[in-house]
CSV table of C-alpha atoms and ligand atoms in Angstrom, one decimal:
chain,number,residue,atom,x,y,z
V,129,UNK,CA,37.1,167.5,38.0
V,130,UNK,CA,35.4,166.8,41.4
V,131,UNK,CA,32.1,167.3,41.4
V,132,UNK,CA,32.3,167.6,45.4
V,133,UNK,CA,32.9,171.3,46.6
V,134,UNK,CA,35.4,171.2,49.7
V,135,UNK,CA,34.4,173.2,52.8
V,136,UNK,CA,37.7,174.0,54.5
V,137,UNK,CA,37.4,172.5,58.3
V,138,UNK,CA,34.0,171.3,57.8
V,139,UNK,CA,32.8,174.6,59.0
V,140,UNK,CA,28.9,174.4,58.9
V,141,UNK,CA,28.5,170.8,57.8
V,142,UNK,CA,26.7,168.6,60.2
V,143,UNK,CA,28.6,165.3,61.2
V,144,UNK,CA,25.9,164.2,63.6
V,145,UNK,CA,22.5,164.4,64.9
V,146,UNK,CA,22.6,165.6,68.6
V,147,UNK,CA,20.0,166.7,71.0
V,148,UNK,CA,23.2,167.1,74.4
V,149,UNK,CA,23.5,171.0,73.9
V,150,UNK,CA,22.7,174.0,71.5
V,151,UNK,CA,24.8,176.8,70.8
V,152,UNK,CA,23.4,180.4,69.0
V,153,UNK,CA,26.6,181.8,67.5
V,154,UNK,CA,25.0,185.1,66.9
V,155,UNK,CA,22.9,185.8,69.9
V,156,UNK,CA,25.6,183.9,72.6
V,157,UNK,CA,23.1,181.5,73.9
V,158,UNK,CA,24.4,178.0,74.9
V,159,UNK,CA,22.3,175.2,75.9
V,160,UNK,CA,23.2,171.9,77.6
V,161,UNK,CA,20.2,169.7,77.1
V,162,UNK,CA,17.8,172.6,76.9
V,163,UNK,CA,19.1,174.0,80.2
V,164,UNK,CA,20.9,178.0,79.4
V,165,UNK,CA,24.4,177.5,80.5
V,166,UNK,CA,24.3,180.6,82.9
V,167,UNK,CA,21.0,178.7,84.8
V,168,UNK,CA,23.3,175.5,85.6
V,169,UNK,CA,26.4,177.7,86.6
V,170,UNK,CA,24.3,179.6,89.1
V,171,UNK,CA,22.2,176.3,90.7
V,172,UNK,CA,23.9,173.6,89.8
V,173,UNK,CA,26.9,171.3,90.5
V,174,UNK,CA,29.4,170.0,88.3
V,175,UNK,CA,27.9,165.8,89.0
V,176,UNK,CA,24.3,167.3,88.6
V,177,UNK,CA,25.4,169.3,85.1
V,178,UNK,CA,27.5,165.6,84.0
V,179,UNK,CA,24.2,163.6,84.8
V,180,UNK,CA,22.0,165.9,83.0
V,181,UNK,CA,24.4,165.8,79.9
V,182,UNK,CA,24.5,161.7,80.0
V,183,UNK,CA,20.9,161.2,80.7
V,184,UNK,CA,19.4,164.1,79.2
V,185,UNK,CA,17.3,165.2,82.7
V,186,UNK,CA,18.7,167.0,85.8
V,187,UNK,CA,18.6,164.4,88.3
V,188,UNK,CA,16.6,163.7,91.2
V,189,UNK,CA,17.9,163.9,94.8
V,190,UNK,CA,18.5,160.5,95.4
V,191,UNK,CA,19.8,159.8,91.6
V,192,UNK,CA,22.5,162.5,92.4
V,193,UNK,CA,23.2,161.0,95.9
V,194,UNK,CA,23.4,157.6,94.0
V,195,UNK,CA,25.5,158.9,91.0
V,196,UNK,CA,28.1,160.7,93.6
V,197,UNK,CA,28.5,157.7,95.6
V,198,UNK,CA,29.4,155.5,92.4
V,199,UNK,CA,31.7,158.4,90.8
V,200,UNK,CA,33.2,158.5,94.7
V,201,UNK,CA,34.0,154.4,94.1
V,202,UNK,CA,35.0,155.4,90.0
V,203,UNK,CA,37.6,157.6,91.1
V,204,UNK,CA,39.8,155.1,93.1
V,205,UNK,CA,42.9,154.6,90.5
V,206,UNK,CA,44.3,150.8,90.4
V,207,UNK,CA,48.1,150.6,91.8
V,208,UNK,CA,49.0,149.5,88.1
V,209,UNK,CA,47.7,152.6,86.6
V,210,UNK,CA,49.3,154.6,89.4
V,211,UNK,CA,52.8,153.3,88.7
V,212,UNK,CA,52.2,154.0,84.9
V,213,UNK,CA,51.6,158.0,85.7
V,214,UNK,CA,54.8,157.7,88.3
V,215,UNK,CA,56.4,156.4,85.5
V,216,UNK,CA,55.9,158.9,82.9
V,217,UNK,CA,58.8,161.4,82.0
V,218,UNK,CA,58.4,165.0,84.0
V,219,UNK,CA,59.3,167.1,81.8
V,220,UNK,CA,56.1,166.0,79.8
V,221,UNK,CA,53.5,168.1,79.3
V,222,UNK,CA,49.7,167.2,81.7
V,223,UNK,CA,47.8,166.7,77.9
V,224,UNK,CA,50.1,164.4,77.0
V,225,UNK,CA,50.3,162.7,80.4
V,226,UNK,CA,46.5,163.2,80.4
V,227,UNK,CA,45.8,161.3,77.0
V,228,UNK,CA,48.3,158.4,77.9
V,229,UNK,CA,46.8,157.9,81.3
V,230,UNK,CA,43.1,157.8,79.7
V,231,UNK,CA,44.1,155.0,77.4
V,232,UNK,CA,46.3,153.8,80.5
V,233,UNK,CA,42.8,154.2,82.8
V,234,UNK,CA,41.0,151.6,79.3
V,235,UNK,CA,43.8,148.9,80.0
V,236,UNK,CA,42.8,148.5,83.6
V,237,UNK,CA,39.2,148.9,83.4
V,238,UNK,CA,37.1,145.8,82.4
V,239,UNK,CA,36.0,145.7,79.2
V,240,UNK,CA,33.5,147.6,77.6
V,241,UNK,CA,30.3,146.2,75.7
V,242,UNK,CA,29.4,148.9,73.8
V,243,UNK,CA,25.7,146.9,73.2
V,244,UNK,CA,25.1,147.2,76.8
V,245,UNK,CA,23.6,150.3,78.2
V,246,UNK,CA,25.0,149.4,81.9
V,247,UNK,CA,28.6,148.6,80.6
V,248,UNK,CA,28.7,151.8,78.3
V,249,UNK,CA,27.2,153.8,81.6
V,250,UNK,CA,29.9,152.8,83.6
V,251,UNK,CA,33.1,153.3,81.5
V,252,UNK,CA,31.4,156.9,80.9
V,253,UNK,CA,31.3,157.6,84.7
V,254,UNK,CA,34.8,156.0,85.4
V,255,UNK,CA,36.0,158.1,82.8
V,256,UNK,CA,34.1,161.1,84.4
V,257,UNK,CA,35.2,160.1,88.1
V,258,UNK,CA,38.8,159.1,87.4
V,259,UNK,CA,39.9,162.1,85.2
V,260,UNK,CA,40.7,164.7,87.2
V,261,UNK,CA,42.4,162.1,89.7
V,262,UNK,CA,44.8,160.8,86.9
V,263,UNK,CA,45.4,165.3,85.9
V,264,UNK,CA,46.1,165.1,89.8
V,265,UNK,CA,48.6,162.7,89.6
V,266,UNK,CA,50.8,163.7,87.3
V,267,UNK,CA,50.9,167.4,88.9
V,268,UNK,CA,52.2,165.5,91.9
V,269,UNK,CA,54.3,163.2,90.0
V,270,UNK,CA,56.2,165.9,88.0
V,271,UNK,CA,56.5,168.1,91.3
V,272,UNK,CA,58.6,164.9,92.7
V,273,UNK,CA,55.3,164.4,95.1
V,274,UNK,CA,53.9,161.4,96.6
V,275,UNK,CA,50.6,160.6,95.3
V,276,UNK,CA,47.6,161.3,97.2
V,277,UNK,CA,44.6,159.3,96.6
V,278,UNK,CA,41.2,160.5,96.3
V,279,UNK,CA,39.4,161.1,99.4
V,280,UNK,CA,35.7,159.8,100.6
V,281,UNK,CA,33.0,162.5,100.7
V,282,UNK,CA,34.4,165.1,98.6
V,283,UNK,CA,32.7,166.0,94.9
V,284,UNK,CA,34.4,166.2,92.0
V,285,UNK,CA,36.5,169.7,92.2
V,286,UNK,CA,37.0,169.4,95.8
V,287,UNK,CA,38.9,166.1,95.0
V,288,UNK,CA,40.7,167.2,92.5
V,289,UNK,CA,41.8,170.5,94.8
V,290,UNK,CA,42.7,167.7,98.2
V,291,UNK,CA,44.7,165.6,94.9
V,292,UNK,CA,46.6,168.2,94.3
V,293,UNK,CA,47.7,169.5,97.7
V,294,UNK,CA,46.6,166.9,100.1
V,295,UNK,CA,45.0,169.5,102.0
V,296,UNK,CA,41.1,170.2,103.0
V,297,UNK,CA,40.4,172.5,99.8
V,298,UNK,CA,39.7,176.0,100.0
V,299,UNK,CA,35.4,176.5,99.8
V,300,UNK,CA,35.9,179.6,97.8
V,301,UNK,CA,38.4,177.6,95.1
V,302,UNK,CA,36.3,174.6,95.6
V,303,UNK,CA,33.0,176.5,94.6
V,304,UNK,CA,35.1,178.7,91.7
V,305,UNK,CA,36.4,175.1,90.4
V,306,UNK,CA,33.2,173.7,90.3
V,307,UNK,CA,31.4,176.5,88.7
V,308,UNK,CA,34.2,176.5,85.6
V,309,UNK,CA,34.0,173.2,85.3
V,310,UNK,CA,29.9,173.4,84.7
V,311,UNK,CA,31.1,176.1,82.2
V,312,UNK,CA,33.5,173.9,80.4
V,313,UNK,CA,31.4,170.4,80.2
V,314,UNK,CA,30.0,170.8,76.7
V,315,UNK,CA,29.7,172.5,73.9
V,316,UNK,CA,28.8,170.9,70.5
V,317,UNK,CA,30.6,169.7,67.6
V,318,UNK,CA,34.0,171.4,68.2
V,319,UNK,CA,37.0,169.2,66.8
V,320,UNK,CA,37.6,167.5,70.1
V,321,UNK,CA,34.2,166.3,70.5
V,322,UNK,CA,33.9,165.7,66.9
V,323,UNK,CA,37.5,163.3,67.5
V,324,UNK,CA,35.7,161.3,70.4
V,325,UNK,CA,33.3,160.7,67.9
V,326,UNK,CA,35.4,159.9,65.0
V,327,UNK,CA,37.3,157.1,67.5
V,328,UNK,CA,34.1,156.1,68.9
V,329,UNK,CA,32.5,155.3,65.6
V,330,UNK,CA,35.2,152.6,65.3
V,331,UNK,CA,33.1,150.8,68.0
V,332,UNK,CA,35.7,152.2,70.5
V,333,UNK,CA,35.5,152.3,74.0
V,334,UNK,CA,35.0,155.7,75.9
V,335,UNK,CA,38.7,155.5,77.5
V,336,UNK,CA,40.4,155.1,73.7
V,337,UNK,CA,38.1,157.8,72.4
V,338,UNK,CA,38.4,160.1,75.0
V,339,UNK,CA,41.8,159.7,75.0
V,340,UNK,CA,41.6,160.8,71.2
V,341,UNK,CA,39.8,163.8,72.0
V,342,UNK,CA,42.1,165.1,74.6
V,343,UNK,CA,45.2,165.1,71.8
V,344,UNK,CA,42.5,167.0,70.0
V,345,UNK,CA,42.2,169.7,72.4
V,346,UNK,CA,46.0,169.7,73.5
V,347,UNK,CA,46.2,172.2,70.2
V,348,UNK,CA,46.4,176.2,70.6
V,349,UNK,CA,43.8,176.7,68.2
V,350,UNK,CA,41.5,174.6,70.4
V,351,UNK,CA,41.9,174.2,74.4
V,352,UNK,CA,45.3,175.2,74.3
V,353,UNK,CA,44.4,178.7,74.1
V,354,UNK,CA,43.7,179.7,77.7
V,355,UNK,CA,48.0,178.5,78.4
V,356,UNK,CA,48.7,181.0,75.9
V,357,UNK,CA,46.3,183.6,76.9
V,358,UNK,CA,48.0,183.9,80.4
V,359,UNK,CA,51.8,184.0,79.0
V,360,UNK,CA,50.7,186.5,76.7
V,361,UNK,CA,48.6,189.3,79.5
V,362,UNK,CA,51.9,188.2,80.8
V,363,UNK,CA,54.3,189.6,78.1
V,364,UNK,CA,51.7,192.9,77.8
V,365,UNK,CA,52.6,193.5,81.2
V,366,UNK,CA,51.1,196.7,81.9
V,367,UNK,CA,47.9,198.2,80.3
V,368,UNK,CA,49.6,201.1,79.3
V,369,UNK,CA,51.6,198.4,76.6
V,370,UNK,CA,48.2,197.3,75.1
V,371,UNK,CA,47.5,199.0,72.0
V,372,UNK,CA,51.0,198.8,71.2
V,373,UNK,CA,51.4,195.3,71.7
V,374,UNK,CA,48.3,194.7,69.7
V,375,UNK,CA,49.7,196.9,66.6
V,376,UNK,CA,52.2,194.8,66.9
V,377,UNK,CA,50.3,191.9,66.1
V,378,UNK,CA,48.1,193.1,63.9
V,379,UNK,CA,51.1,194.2,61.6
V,380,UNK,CA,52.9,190.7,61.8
V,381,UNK,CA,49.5,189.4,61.2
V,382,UNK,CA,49.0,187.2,64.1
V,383,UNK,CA,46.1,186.0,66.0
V,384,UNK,CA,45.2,187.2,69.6
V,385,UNK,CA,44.9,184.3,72.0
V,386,UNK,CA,41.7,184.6,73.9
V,387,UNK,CA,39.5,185.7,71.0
V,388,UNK,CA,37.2,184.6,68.3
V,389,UNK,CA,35.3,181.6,67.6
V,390,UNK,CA,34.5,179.4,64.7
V,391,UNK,CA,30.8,179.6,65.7
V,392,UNK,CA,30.4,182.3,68.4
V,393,UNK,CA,30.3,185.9,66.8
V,394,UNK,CA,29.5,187.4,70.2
V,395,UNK,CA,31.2,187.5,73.4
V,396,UNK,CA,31.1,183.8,74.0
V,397,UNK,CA,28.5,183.3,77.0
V,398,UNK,CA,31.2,181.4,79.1
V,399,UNK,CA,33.5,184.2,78.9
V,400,UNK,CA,30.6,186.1,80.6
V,401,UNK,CA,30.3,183.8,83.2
V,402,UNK,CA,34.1,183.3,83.8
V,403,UNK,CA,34.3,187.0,84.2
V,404,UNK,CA,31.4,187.1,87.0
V,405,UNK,CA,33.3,184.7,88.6
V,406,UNK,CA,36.5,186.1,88.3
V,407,UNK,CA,35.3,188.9,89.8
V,408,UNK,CA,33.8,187.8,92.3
V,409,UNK,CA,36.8,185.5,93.1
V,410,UNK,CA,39.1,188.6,93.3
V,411,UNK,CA,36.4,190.3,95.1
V,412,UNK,CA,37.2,187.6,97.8
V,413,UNK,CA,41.3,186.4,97.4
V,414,UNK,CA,42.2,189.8,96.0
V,415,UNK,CA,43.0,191.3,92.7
V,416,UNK,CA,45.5,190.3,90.1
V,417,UNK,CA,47.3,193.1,88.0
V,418,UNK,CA,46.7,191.0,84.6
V,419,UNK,CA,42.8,191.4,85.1
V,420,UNK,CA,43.1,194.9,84.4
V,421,UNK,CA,45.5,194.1,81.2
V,422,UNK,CA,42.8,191.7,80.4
V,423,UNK,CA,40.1,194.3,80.3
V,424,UNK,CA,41.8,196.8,78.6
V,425,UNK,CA,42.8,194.2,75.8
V,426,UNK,CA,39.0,193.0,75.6
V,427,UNK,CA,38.4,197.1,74.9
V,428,UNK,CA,40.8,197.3,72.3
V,429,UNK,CA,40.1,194.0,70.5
V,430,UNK,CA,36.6,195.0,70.3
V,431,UNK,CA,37.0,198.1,69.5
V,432,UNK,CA,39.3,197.2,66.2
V,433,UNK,CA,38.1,193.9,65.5
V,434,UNK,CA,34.1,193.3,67.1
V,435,UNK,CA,32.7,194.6,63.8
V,436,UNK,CA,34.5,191.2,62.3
V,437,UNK,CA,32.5,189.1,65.0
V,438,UNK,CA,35.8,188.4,67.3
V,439,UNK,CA,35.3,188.7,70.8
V,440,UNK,CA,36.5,186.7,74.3
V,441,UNK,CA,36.4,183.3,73.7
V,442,UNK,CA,36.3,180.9,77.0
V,443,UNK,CA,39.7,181.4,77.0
V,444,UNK,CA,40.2,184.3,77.6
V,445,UNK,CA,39.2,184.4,81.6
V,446,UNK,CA,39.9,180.8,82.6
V,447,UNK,CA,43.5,181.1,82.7
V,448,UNK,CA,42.8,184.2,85.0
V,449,UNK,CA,40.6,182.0,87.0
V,450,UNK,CA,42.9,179.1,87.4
V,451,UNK,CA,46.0,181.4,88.3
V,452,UNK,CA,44.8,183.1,91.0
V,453,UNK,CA,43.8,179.4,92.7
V,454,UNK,CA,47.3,178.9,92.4
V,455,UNK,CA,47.3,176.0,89.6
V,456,UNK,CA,50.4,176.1,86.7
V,457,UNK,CA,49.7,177.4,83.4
V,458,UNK,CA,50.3,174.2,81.4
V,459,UNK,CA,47.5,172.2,83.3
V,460,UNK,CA,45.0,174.8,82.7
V,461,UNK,CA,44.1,172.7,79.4
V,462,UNK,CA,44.0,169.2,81.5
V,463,UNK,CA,41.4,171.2,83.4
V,464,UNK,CA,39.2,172.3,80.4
V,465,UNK,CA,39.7,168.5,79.7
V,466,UNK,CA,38.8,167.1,82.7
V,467,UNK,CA,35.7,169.0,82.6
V,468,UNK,CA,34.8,168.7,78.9
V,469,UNK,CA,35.0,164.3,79.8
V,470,UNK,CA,31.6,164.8,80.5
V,471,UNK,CA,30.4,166.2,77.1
V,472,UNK,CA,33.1,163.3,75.4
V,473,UNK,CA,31.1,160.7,77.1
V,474,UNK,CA,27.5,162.1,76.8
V,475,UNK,CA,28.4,162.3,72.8
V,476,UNK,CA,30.3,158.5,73.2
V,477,UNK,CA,26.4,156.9,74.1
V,478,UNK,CA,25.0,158.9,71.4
V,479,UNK,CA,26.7,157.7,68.9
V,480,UNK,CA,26.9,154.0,70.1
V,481,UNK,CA,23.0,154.2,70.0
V,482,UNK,CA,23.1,155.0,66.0
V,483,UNK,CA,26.5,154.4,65.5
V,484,UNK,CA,27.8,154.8,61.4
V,485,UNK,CA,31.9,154.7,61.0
V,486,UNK,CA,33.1,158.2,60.0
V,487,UNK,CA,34.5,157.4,56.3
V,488,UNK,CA,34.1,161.1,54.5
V,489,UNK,CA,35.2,161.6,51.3
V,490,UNK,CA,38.2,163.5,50.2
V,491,UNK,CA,38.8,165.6,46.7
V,492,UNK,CA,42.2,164.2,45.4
V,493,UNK,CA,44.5,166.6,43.6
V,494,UNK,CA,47.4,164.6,43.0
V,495,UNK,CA,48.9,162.8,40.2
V,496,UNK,CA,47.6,159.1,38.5
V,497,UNK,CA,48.8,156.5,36.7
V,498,UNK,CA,52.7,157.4,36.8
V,499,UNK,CA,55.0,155.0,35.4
V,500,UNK,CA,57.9,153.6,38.1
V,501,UNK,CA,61.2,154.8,38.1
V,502,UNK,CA,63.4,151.9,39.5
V,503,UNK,CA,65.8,153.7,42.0
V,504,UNK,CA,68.8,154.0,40.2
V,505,UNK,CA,67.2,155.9,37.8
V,506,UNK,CA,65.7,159.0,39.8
W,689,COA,C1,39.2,180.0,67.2
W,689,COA,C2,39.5,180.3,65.8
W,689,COA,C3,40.4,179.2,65.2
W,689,COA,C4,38.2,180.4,65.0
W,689,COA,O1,38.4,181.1,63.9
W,689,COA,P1,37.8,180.7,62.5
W,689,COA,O2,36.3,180.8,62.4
W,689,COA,O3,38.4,179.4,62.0
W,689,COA,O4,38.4,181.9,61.7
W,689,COA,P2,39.8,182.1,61.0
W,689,COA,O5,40.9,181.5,61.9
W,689,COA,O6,39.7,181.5,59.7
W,689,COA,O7,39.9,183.6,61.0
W,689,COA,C5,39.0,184.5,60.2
W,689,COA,C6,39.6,185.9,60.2
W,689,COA,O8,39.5,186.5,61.5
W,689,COA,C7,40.8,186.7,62.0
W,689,COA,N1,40.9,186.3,63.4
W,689,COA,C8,40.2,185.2,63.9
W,689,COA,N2,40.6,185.1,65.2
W,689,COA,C9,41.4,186.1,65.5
W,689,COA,C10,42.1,186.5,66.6
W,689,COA,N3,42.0,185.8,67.7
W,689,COA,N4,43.0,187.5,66.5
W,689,COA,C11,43.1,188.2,65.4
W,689,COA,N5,42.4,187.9,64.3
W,689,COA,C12,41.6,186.9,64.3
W,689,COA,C13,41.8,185.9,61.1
W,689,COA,O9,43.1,186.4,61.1
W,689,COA,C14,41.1,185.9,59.8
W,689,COA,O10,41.4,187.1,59.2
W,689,COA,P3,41.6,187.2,57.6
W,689,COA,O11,40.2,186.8,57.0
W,689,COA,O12,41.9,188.6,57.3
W,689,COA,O13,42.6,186.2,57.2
W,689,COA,C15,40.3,181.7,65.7
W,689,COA,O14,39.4,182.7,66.1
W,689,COA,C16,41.5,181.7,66.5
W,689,COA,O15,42.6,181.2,66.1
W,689,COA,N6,41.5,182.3,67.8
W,689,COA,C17,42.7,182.4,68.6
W,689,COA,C18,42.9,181.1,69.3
W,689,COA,C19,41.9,180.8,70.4
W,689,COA,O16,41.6,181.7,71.3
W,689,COA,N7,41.3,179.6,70.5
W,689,COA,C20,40.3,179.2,71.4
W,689,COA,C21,39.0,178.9,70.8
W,689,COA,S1,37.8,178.6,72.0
């Protein structure tokens, strides 16, 4: 008999010192270096938030204008690394495009030296400036596009917008981008974080483990979740379907996409946000029919499961968000992703400064000592 007791998913069990953000499941406060999430969504930009999580400060004027121009030079994608995304199949999906052009985006890149604070500073920011070109790319590539290179002057979700279409972006999707990417950047020891890590610790470079971390979030219990969120507000149709739909559920036993958290027992404080700006993005482009399926499912979840702890996730508004700026539902995720680099690569340097390879331990419960059975005997 083991004398170690198993805790199913590691839920609760620290695998790291950290000081990049803070999360209070039961009061929905989150924290990204000391900073409360709804503080930075309101004043900040997405650069200012990714500076803040690498360095630990909000920047000064001219250390933003300085960071910008460097991400502005990041973002620049080799013709080799180009070709590879033209290359991949279409009928992929953008995570697995996404994770093959992020260990595409290491084999072009010089090499890292992980003992070197400038060489780890600039793989994180090429991996911060180049994501959402190569999640660009592919969109193209897949619609049978041309690709269209990044364009001088323009931040990060502006860029990624003028990637996609080729066109001056929209200020109002531009502004509603940036502000969900802010909302997305961090957020603790969640498994895809906790995989950049795991990589990392192997003395890997940010581009392998990040790559890592985005097959981590690909999965529906993870960032996959807003995708599914939308088809299913989709499938509910109309609000008068809702508390069927959700009996329905509940009596096959099945999860609702959207909801619950393994540390929030709230309403998760970027739902909150995404809502506001939701709402305020309708308030401008006009209103989509599945908002009000979405609030009448919130009621009825709450009502029937908030005394269990499970409210809107993140999830549950992005989707809402990106559909109404006109992006697909399966690159939703590369989104969160393309975002969330930020918090892969702020965790990256702090675990290269006290780096231990991640060995845990494992309770065995299969058989020992067997004798062999040569093959024409079994
Ligand atoms: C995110 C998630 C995995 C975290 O949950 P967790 O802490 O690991 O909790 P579990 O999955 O073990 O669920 C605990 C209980 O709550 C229920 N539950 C959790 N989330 C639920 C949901 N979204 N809908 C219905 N029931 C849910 C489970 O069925 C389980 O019930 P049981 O004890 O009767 O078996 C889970 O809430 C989930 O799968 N949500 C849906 C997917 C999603 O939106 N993911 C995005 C996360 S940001």
């Amino acid at each position: 008999m083991s004398s170690i007791e198993l805790v199913p998913g590691l839920a609760g069990i620290p695998a790291a010192e950290s000081s990049v953000s803070f999360i209070d499941g039961q009061a929905g406060i989150l924290e990204y270096r000391g900073y409360p999430i709804e503080a930075l969504s309101e004043h900040s930009t997405y650069e200012e938030v990714a500076w803040l999580l690498l360095y630990g400060e909000l920047p000064s004027a001219s250390e933003l204008a300085a960071f910008n121009k460097d991400l502005e030079e990041l973002r620049v994608l080799p013709d080799a690394l180009v070709a590879m995304i033209q290359a991949f199949p279409k009928t992929g999906h953008p995570m697995q495009a996404l994770q093959a052009s992020l260990a595409g985006l290491g084999m072009v890149s010089p090499k890292v030296n992980i003992k070197d604070a400038d060489s780890r500073d600039q793989a994180a920011r090429r991996v911060i400036a180049a994501t959402p070109v190569l999640v660009a790319a592919f969109e193209r590539v897949r619609a049978g596009k041309e690709y269209v290179a990044p364009k001088a002057g323009l931040r990060t979700a502006e860029n990624f917008l003028w990637c996609l279409d080729g066109e001056a972006p929209d200020e109002v999707a531009a502004k509603t981008l940036d502000c969900a990417l802010i909302l997305h950047a961090e957020h603790t020891m969640n498994a895809s974080t906790f995989a950049c890590r795991v990589v990392g610790s192997t003395e890997n470079d940010p581009y392998t483990s990040c790559s890592g971390a985005v097959g981590a979030l690909f999965g529906p219990l993870h960032g996959g979740a807003n995708e599914r969120v939308l088809n299913q507000l989709g499938t509910i149709g109309d609000i008068s379907n809702v508390e069927a739909w959700f009996e329905g559920k509940t009596e096959r036993k099945e999860k609702v996409m959207g909801f619950g958290h393994r540390v929030y027992k709230t309403k998760d404080p970027r739902a909150k946000n995404l809502q506001i700006l939701a709402t305020e993005m309708f308030g401008k482009l006009g209103n989509t029919p599945k908002y009000d399926v979405a609030l009448k499912l919130e009621q009825v979840v709450t009502e029937k499961l908030g005394s269990r702890g499970i409210y809107p996730n993140v999830d549950f508004f992005s989707g809402l968000v990106y559909e109404k700026l006109g992006l697909d539902t399966d690159v939703f995720t590369p989104i969160f992703a393309m975002a969330r680099v930020s918090g892969y690569c702020s965790h990256w340097c702090e675990q290269m400064l006290d780096n231990k390879l991640f060995r845990p331990a494992q309770i065995y419960k299969g058989e020992r000592e067997r004798e062999y059975v040569s093959i024409d005997k079994r």
